[in-house]
């Protein structure tokens, strides 16, 4: 990884006029995080959307909870392009967080109405980020599936169920429609110049004139096209938020790093915390053009040596397993009746 990616910010657009007081406060708080100082557009976008996700408490809700709420709201029984009312979205959001509040331990409480109001205001702002756009069933499904917590592979399987036909084959036009809705999220946080929708985006995603089933879909999005690189990054950010590296940053000299750690492959012993690397900080003979390796965990030198020996002896797999292989035929509708 090299500090080369820039990406423009959409600084010219203010908070949409349709956003209420709760939504305005959310955007004010977002601006106070100083994410615009991050040079890498993919990390900048992921950090912004991760902030929104956590501020709305949507990180506590997985895709199966979303599917249940969508079913209860009747959105599974209407066409994807069907227009839905704001009140229907509000009811769905409140149902999501009301059920969440019942599942949470007594030591962790949320205000369902506040979380629902914040989420609704943000989704409406995302819809308004594109001229002449309207709130459709697909808008709600795409944005909730993108922003909710849980495993990325489960979310992508749900997305595939919405963009494939009865034979379990991807329908290109449906994926284009999904992508258009999902990319309203980066646009809502002023990252439209880097990740806004364009019609030509979907063409290089999948092989032309070839049946794309669920496994091929997951394989391709495992290393996503440029327009979606921020999506798996949100999940990676979540996974390292509490990871501690007991080494000092070579730039800010902070004793110990939390989150990602970046090690220069050219400068011996030169390591940066995520805040310094993302903002392009460098010192001494180190340059932003040097190749850096991203680390999401800490291993002591002894542990590294043991793993290297194990790999040499064939005791340790050198490659992480990919996603499970799923049936190519569409699965029966999930029975979520017993989910509390």
Tab-separated table of C-alpha atoms in Angstrom:
chain	number	residue	atom	x	y	z
A	1	UNK	CA	0.000	0.000	0.000
A	2	UNK	CA	1.334	3.419	-1.024
A	3	UNK	CA	0.022	6.802	0.065
A	4	UNK	CA	-0.936	7.721	-3.477
A	5	UNK	CA	-4.723	7.692	-3.557
A	6	UNK	CA	-6.287	11.082	-3.047
A	7	UNK	CA	-9.840	11.637	-4.114
A	8	UNK	CA	-11.772	14.882	-4.074
A	9	UNK	CA	-14.207	15.869	-1.379
A	10	UNK	CA	-17.587	17.324	-2.169
A	11	UNK	CA	-17.130	20.480	-0.121
A	12	UNK	CA	-19.601	22.553	-2.084
A	13	UNK	CA	-22.773	20.873	-0.868
A	14	UNK	CA	-24.324	21.643	2.502
A	15	UNK	CA	-26.782	19.668	4.592
A	16	UNK	CA	-29.918	18.943	2.509
A	17	UNK	CA	-32.784	21.308	3.340
A	18	UNK	CA	-35.128	18.355	3.926
A	19	UNK	CA	-33.051	17.078	6.868
A	20	UNK	CA	-34.586	17.700	10.288
A	21	UNK	CA	-32.943	18.752	13.542
A	22	UNK	CA	-31.726	15.237	14.426
A	23	UNK	CA	-30.163	14.782	11.007
A	24	UNK	CA	-28.495	18.191	11.120
A	25	UNK	CA	-26.933	17.334	14.466
A	26	UNK	CA	-25.629	14.069	13.001
A	27	UNK	CA	-23.918	15.926	10.148
A	28	UNK	CA	-22.488	18.500	12.576
A	29	UNK	CA	-20.996	15.713	14.706
A	30	UNK	CA	-19.652	14.026	11.577
A	31	UNK	CA	-17.860	17.221	10.594
A	32	UNK	CA	-16.298	17.500	14.054
A	33	UNK	CA	-14.461	14.176	13.570
A	34	UNK	CA	-12.004	15.750	11.091
A	35	UNK	CA	-12.295	12.803	8.717
A	36	UNK	CA	-11.675	15.124	5.759
A	37	UNK	CA	-8.016	15.253	6.826
A	38	UNK	CA	-7.679	11.605	5.737
A	39	UNK	CA	-5.878	11.526	2.377
A	40	UNK	CA	-7.116	8.117	1.209
A	41	UNK	CA	-10.664	8.439	-0.117
A	42	UNK	CA	-11.565	4.799	0.601
A	43	UNK	CA	-10.531	5.090	4.268
A	44	UNK	CA	-12.095	8.536	4.547
A	45	UNK	CA	-15.411	7.230	3.255
A	46	UNK	CA	-15.316	4.099	5.402
A	47	UNK	CA	-14.553	6.146	8.532
A	48	UNK	CA	-17.450	8.500	7.848
A	49	UNK	CA	-19.943	5.702	7.249
A	50	UNK	CA	-18.652	3.749	10.256
A	51	UNK	CA	-19.274	6.861	12.377
A	52	UNK	CA	-22.831	7.163	11.051
A	53	UNK	CA	-23.396	3.434	11.567
A	54	UNK	CA	-22.322	3.596	15.214
A	55	UNK	CA	-24.045	6.920	15.924
A	56	UNK	CA	-27.333	5.400	14.747
A	57	UNK	CA	-26.621	2.121	16.635
A	58	UNK	CA	-27.011	0.265	13.352
A	59	UNK	CA	-23.775	-1.648	14.024
A	60	UNK	CA	-25.729	-3.592	16.675
A	61	UNK	CA	-28.203	-4.887	14.078
A	62	UNK	CA	-27.312	-7.669	11.635
A	63	UNK	CA	-28.765	-8.479	8.234
A	64	UNK	CA	-31.162	-11.075	9.630
A	65	UNK	CA	-32.743	-8.447	11.894
A	66	UNK	CA	-33.012	-6.187	8.849
A	67	UNK	CA	-34.657	-8.953	6.797
A	68	UNK	CA	-37.186	-9.532	9.578
A	69	UNK	CA	-38.044	-5.830	9.820
A	70	UNK	CA	-38.379	-5.554	6.030
A	71	UNK	CA	-40.712	-8.544	6.026
A	72	UNK	CA	-42.809	-7.149	8.885
A	73	UNK	CA	-43.077	-3.827	7.040
A	74	UNK	CA	-44.315	-5.652	3.933
A	75	UNK	CA	-41.451	-4.454	1.734
A	76	UNK	CA	-40.666	-8.012	0.658
A	77	UNK	CA	-44.052	-8.238	-1.042
A	78	UNK	CA	-43.751	-5.181	-3.295
A	79	UNK	CA	-41.683	-4.368	-6.375
A	80	UNK	CA	-38.176	-3.044	-5.810
A	81	UNK	CA	-39.004	0.218	-7.571
A	82	UNK	CA	-42.201	0.797	-5.570
A	83	UNK	CA	-42.213	4.198	-3.858
A	84	UNK	CA	-42.684	4.100	-0.094
A	85	UNK	CA	-43.714	6.860	2.282
A	86	UNK	CA	-41.527	8.456	4.924
A	87	UNK	CA	-43.937	7.277	7.620
A	88	UNK	CA	-43.485	3.689	6.463
A	89	UNK	CA	-39.710	4.084	6.693
A	90	UNK	CA	-40.075	5.604	10.167
A	91	UNK	CA	-42.165	2.649	11.341
A	92	UNK	CA	-39.634	0.175	9.944
A	93	UNK	CA	-36.718	1.973	11.624
A	94	UNK	CA	-38.505	2.169	14.974
A	95	UNK	CA	-39.339	-1.538	14.766
A	96	UNK	CA	-35.649	-2.307	14.138
A	97	UNK	CA	-34.434	-0.413	17.185
A	98	UNK	CA	-37.344	-1.318	19.433
A	99	UNK	CA	-36.580	-5.002	18.900
A	100	UNK	CA	-32.878	-4.276	19.405
A	101	UNK	CA	-33.557	-2.616	22.762
A	102	UNK	CA	-35.285	-5.797	23.923
A	103	UNK	CA	-32.285	-7.950	22.980
A	104	UNK	CA	-29.610	-5.795	24.584
A	105	UNK	CA	-28.399	-6.505	28.131
A	106	UNK	CA	-29.551	-4.127	30.860
A	107	UNK	CA	-26.035	-2.685	30.997
A	108	UNK	CA	-26.390	-1.428	27.413
A	109	UNK	CA	-29.464	0.651	26.695
A	110	UNK	CA	-30.460	2.719	23.671
A	111	UNK	CA	-33.289	5.118	22.906
A	112	UNK	CA	-35.153	3.418	20.030
A	113	UNK	CA	-36.890	6.617	18.952
A	114	UNK	CA	-33.682	8.645	18.843
A	115	UNK	CA	-31.809	5.950	16.894
A	116	UNK	CA	-34.714	5.538	14.474
A	117	UNK	CA	-34.978	9.299	13.918
A	118	UNK	CA	-31.241	9.613	13.227
A	119	UNK	CA	-31.288	6.705	10.787
A	120	UNK	CA	-34.366	7.955	8.934
A	121	UNK	CA	-32.918	11.453	8.599
A	122	UNK	CA	-29.638	10.091	7.245
A	123	UNK	CA	-31.343	7.780	4.741
A	124	UNK	CA	-33.544	10.635	3.521
A	125	UNK	CA	-30.449	12.815	3.146
A	126	UNK	CA	-28.834	10.027	1.111
A	127	UNK	CA	-31.878	9.794	-1.155
A	128	UNK	CA	-31.888	13.580	-1.588
A	129	UNK	CA	-28.191	13.524	-2.514
A	130	UNK	CA	-29.174	12.569	-6.064
A	131	UNK	CA	-31.427	14.944	-8.033
A	132	UNK	CA	-34.977	13.716	-8.738
A	133	UNK	CA	-34.392	10.630	-6.587
A	134	UNK	CA	-37.283	9.088	-4.661
A	135	UNK	CA	-37.485	6.717	-1.703
A	136	UNK	CA	-38.167	3.243	-3.118
A	137	UNK	CA	-38.238	-0.220	-1.576
A	138	UNK	CA	-34.826	-0.926	-3.107
A	139	UNK	CA	-33.445	2.277	-1.550
A	140	UNK	CA	-34.330	1.020	1.920
A	141	UNK	CA	-33.122	-2.533	1.308
A	142	UNK	CA	-29.822	-1.499	-0.281
A	143	UNK	CA	-28.917	1.141	2.289
A	144	UNK	CA	-29.889	-0.917	5.337
A	145	UNK	CA	-28.069	-3.988	4.007
A	146	UNK	CA	-24.981	-1.878	3.387
A	147	UNK	CA	-24.961	-0.030	6.711
A	148	UNK	CA	-26.065	-2.729	9.155
A	149	UNK	CA	-23.676	-4.837	11.214
A	150	UNK	CA	-23.011	-8.561	11.025
A	151	UNK	CA	-20.927	-10.547	8.567
A	152	UNK	CA	-20.195	-9.088	5.149
A	153	UNK	CA	-20.766	-12.440	3.414
A	154	UNK	CA	-24.302	-12.642	4.858
A	155	UNK	CA	-25.052	-9.122	3.678
A	156	UNK	CA	-23.770	-9.885	0.177
A	157	UNK	CA	-25.858	-13.055	0.019
A	158	UNK	CA	-28.924	-10.976	0.824
A	159	UNK	CA	-27.968	-8.436	-1.833
A	160	UNK	CA	-27.616	-11.257	-4.358
A	161	UNK	CA	-31.103	-12.524	-3.459
A	162	UNK	CA	-32.430	-9.101	-4.450
A	163	UNK	CA	-30.509	-8.771	-7.724
A	164	UNK	CA	-30.873	-12.320	-9.081
A	165	UNK	CA	-33.698	-14.085	-10.897
A	166	UNK	CA	-35.678	-17.187	-9.933
A	167	UNK	CA	-32.874	-19.417	-11.284
A	168	UNK	CA	-30.284	-17.833	-8.999
A	169	UNK	CA	-28.554	-15.902	-11.794
A	170	UNK	CA	-27.489	-12.272	-11.479
A	171	UNK	CA	-29.631	-9.765	-13.372
A	172	UNK	CA	-27.311	-6.969	-14.461
A	173	UNK	CA	-29.980	-4.259	-14.463
A	174	UNK	CA	-30.980	-5.121	-10.903
A	175	UNK	CA	-27.385	-4.950	-9.720
A	176	UNK	CA	-27.038	-1.571	-11.422
A	177	UNK	CA	-30.113	-0.394	-9.523
A	178	UNK	CA	-28.707	-1.713	-6.242
A	179	UNK	CA	-25.352	-0.034	-6.859
A	180	UNK	CA	-27.046	3.260	-7.628
A	181	UNK	CA	-28.821	3.149	-4.255
A	182	UNK	CA	-25.802	1.933	-2.253
A	183	UNK	CA	-23.541	4.650	-3.666
A	184	UNK	CA	-25.910	7.314	-2.358
A	185	UNK	CA	-24.363	6.593	1.055
A	186	UNK	CA	-20.853	7.875	0.164
A	187	UNK	CA	-22.480	10.771	-1.669
A	188	UNK	CA	-24.445	11.661	1.481
A	189	UNK	CA	-21.165	12.069	3.410
A	190	UNK	CA	-19.691	14.283	0.659
A	191	UNK	CA	-17.684	11.562	-1.088
A	192	UNK	CA	-19.645	11.662	-4.335
A	193	UNK	CA	-16.641	12.771	-6.445
A	194	UNK	CA	-14.801	9.584	-5.423
A	195	UNK	CA	-17.637	7.064	-5.142
A	196	UNK	CA	-20.703	8.536	-6.806
A	197	UNK	CA	-22.740	6.436	-9.231
A	198	UNK	CA	-22.041	6.343	-12.958
A	199	UNK	CA	-23.747	4.015	-15.439
A	200	UNK	CA	-20.453	2.557	-16.684
A	201	UNK	CA	-19.420	1.379	-13.198
A	202	UNK	CA	-21.140	-2.007	-13.338
A	203	UNK	CA	-19.819	-3.179	-16.718
A	204	UNK	CA	-16.344	-4.238	-15.556
A	205	UNK	CA	-17.664	-5.806	-12.328
A	206	UNK	CA	-18.816	-9.122	-13.787
A	207	UNK	CA	-17.850	-11.180	-16.857
A	208	UNK	CA	-20.109	-10.415	-19.786
A	209	UNK	CA	-22.261	-13.138	-21.372
A	210	UNK	CA	-21.706	-15.453	-18.436
A	211	UNK	CA	-24.080	-16.752	-15.797
A	212	UNK	CA	-23.104	-15.234	-12.454
A	213	UNK	CA	-24.324	-17.346	-9.542
A	214	UNK	CA	-24.072	-16.579	-5.841
A	215	UNK	CA	-20.604	-18.110	-5.417
A	216	UNK	CA	-19.159	-16.208	-8.372
A	217	UNK	CA	-20.828	-13.050	-7.054
A	218	UNK	CA	-19.166	-13.503	-3.652
A	219	UNK	CA	-15.809	-14.363	-5.229
A	220	UNK	CA	-15.825	-11.191	-7.320
A	221	UNK	CA	-16.927	-8.916	-4.481
A	222	UNK	CA	-14.345	-10.468	-2.157
A	223	UNK	CA	-11.923	-8.186	-4.005
A	224	UNK	CA	-14.486	-5.500	-4.827
A	225	UNK	CA	-14.482	-3.083	-7.765
A	226	UNK	CA	-13.122	0.383	-7.012
A	227	UNK	CA	-16.573	1.874	-6.489
A	228	UNK	CA	-17.218	-0.478	-3.537
A	229	UNK	CA	-13.805	-0.700	-1.850
A	230	UNK	CA	-15.154	1.227	1.143
A	231	UNK	CA	-17.739	-1.484	1.954
A	232	UNK	CA	-15.425	-4.288	3.189
A	233	UNK	CA	-13.236	-1.585	4.701
A	234	UNK	CA	-16.064	-0.620	7.066
A	235	UNK	CA	-16.032	-4.199	8.351
A	236	UNK	CA	-12.252	-4.217	8.683
A	237	UNK	CA	-12.378	-0.952	10.614
A	238	UNK	CA	-14.898	-2.499	12.985
A	239	UNK	CA	-12.710	-5.563	13.519
A	240	UNK	CA	-9.622	-3.560	14.553
A	241	UNK	CA	-11.175	-0.831	16.688
A	242	UNK	CA	-9.928	-2.488	19.878
A	243	UNK	CA	-6.749	-4.123	18.528
A	244	UNK	CA	-3.671	-2.863	20.407
A	245	UNK	CA	-0.125	-2.922	19.036
A	246	UNK	CA	2.537	-2.499	21.774
A	247	UNK	CA	4.912	-0.450	19.610
A	248	UNK	CA	5.467	3.286	19.159
A	249	UNK	CA	4.471	5.282	16.096
A	250	UNK	CA	7.600	6.513	14.315
A	251	UNK	CA	5.974	9.894	13.562
A	252	UNK	CA	3.828	10.969	16.531
A	253	UNK	CA	5.787	8.830	19.029
A	254	UNK	CA	2.606	7.614	20.685
A	255	UNK	CA	3.485	4.638	22.872
A	256	UNK	CA	1.218	1.889	21.539
A	257	UNK	CA	-1.236	1.925	18.625
A	258	UNK	CA	-4.902	1.033	18.429
A	259	UNK	CA	-6.512	-0.002	15.153
A	260	UNK	CA	-4.429	-0.580	12.034
A	261	UNK	CA	-0.635	-0.503	12.087
A	262	UNK	CA	1.421	0.325	8.987
A	263	UNK	CA	4.974	-0.943	8.509
A	264	UNK	CA	7.305	0.421	5.851
A	265	UNK	CA	8.811	-2.281	3.657
A	266	UNK	CA	11.824	-0.106	2.857
A	267	UNK	CA	12.690	1.731	6.105
A	268	UNK	CA	13.719	-0.787	8.721
A	269	UNK	CA	11.646	-0.521	11.902
A	270	UNK	CA	9.533	2.394	10.604
A	271	UNK	CA	5.890	1.998	11.653
A	272	UNK	CA	2.947	4.391	11.641
A	273	UNK	CA	-0.319	4.449	13.542
A	274	UNK	CA	-3.448	4.667	11.407
A	275	UNK	CA	-4.017	8.367	12.109
A	276	UNK	CA	-0.549	9.323	10.899
A	277	UNK	CA	-0.593	7.056	7.845
A	278	UNK	CA	-4.076	8.116	6.747
A	279	UNK	CA	-3.099	11.773	6.982
A	280	UNK	CA	0.118	11.332	5.007
A	281	UNK	CA	2.523	12.042	7.870
A	282	UNK	CA	6.149	11.052	7.305
A	283	UNK	CA	9.467	11.787	8.973
A	284	UNK	CA	13.183	11.226	8.485
A	285	UNK	CA	14.122	9.352	5.331
A	286	UNK	CA	10.654	7.788	5.047
A	287	UNK	CA	8.501	8.893	2.106
A	288	UNK	CA	4.794	8.599	1.389
A	289	UNK	CA	5.788	6.833	-1.818
A	290	UNK	CA	7.320	3.911	0.085
A	291	UNK	CA	5.393	0.647	0.067
A	292	UNK	CA	3.605	0.061	3.388
A	293	UNK	CA	2.093	-3.119	4.793
A	294	UNK	CA	-1.134	-2.897	6.772
A	295	UNK	CA	-1.391	-4.996	9.944
A	296	UNK	CA	-4.698	-5.684	11.687
A	297	UNK	CA	-3.250	-7.705	14.572
A	298	UNK	CA	-0.131	-7.912	16.689
A	299	UNK	CA	2.149	-10.919	16.798
A	300	UNK	CA	5.269	-11.030	18.917
A	301	UNK	CA	8.549	-11.968	17.157
A	302	UNK	CA	8.404	-15.384	18.870
A	303	UNK	CA	4.873	-16.027	17.585
A	304	UNK	CA	5.898	-15.016	14.060
A	305	UNK	CA	8.837	-17.402	14.168
A	306	UNK	CA	6.636	-20.245	15.412
A	307	UNK	CA	4.082	-19.668	12.654
A	308	UNK	CA	6.801	-19.491	9.999
A	309	UNK	CA	8.242	-22.802	11.190
A	310	UNK	CA	4.777	-24.361	11.240
A	311	UNK	CA	4.132	-23.221	7.681
A	312	UNK	CA	7.492	-24.611	6.581
A	313	UNK	CA	6.623	-27.976	8.125
A	314	UNK	CA	3.165	-27.930	6.550
A	315	UNK	CA	1.360	-27.632	9.891
A	316	UNK	CA	-0.226	-24.236	9.223
A	317	UNK	CA	-2.183	-23.188	6.182
A	318	UNK	CA	-0.617	-20.173	4.519
A	319	UNK	CA	-3.949	-19.040	3.189
A	320	UNK	CA	-7.185	-18.108	4.901
A	321	UNK	CA	-10.221	-20.077	3.705
A	322	UNK	CA	-12.584	-18.273	1.394
A	323	UNK	CA	-16.334	-18.082	1.931
A	324	UNK	CA	-18.347	-21.333	2.112
A	325	UNK	CA	-19.693	-22.726	-1.160
A	326	UNK	CA	-23.438	-22.096	-1.335
A	327	UNK	CA	-26.060	-23.946	-3.414
A	328	UNK	CA	-26.405	-22.438	-6.872
A	329	UNK	CA	-30.175	-22.837	-6.857
A	330	UNK	CA	-32.044	-20.170	-4.872
A	331	UNK	CA	-32.643	-21.234	-1.295
A	332	UNK	CA	-36.047	-21.247	0.291
A	333	UNK	CA	-37.074	-18.060	2.053
A	334	UNK	CA	-35.489	-17.894	5.482
A	335	UNK	CA	-37.899	-18.626	8.323
A	336	UNK	CA	-37.245	-15.813	10.764
A	337	UNK	CA	-40.332	-16.360	12.896
A	338	UNK	CA	-38.302	-17.492	15.899
A	339	UNK	CA	-35.884	-14.560	15.890
A	340	UNK	CA	-36.512	-12.382	18.929
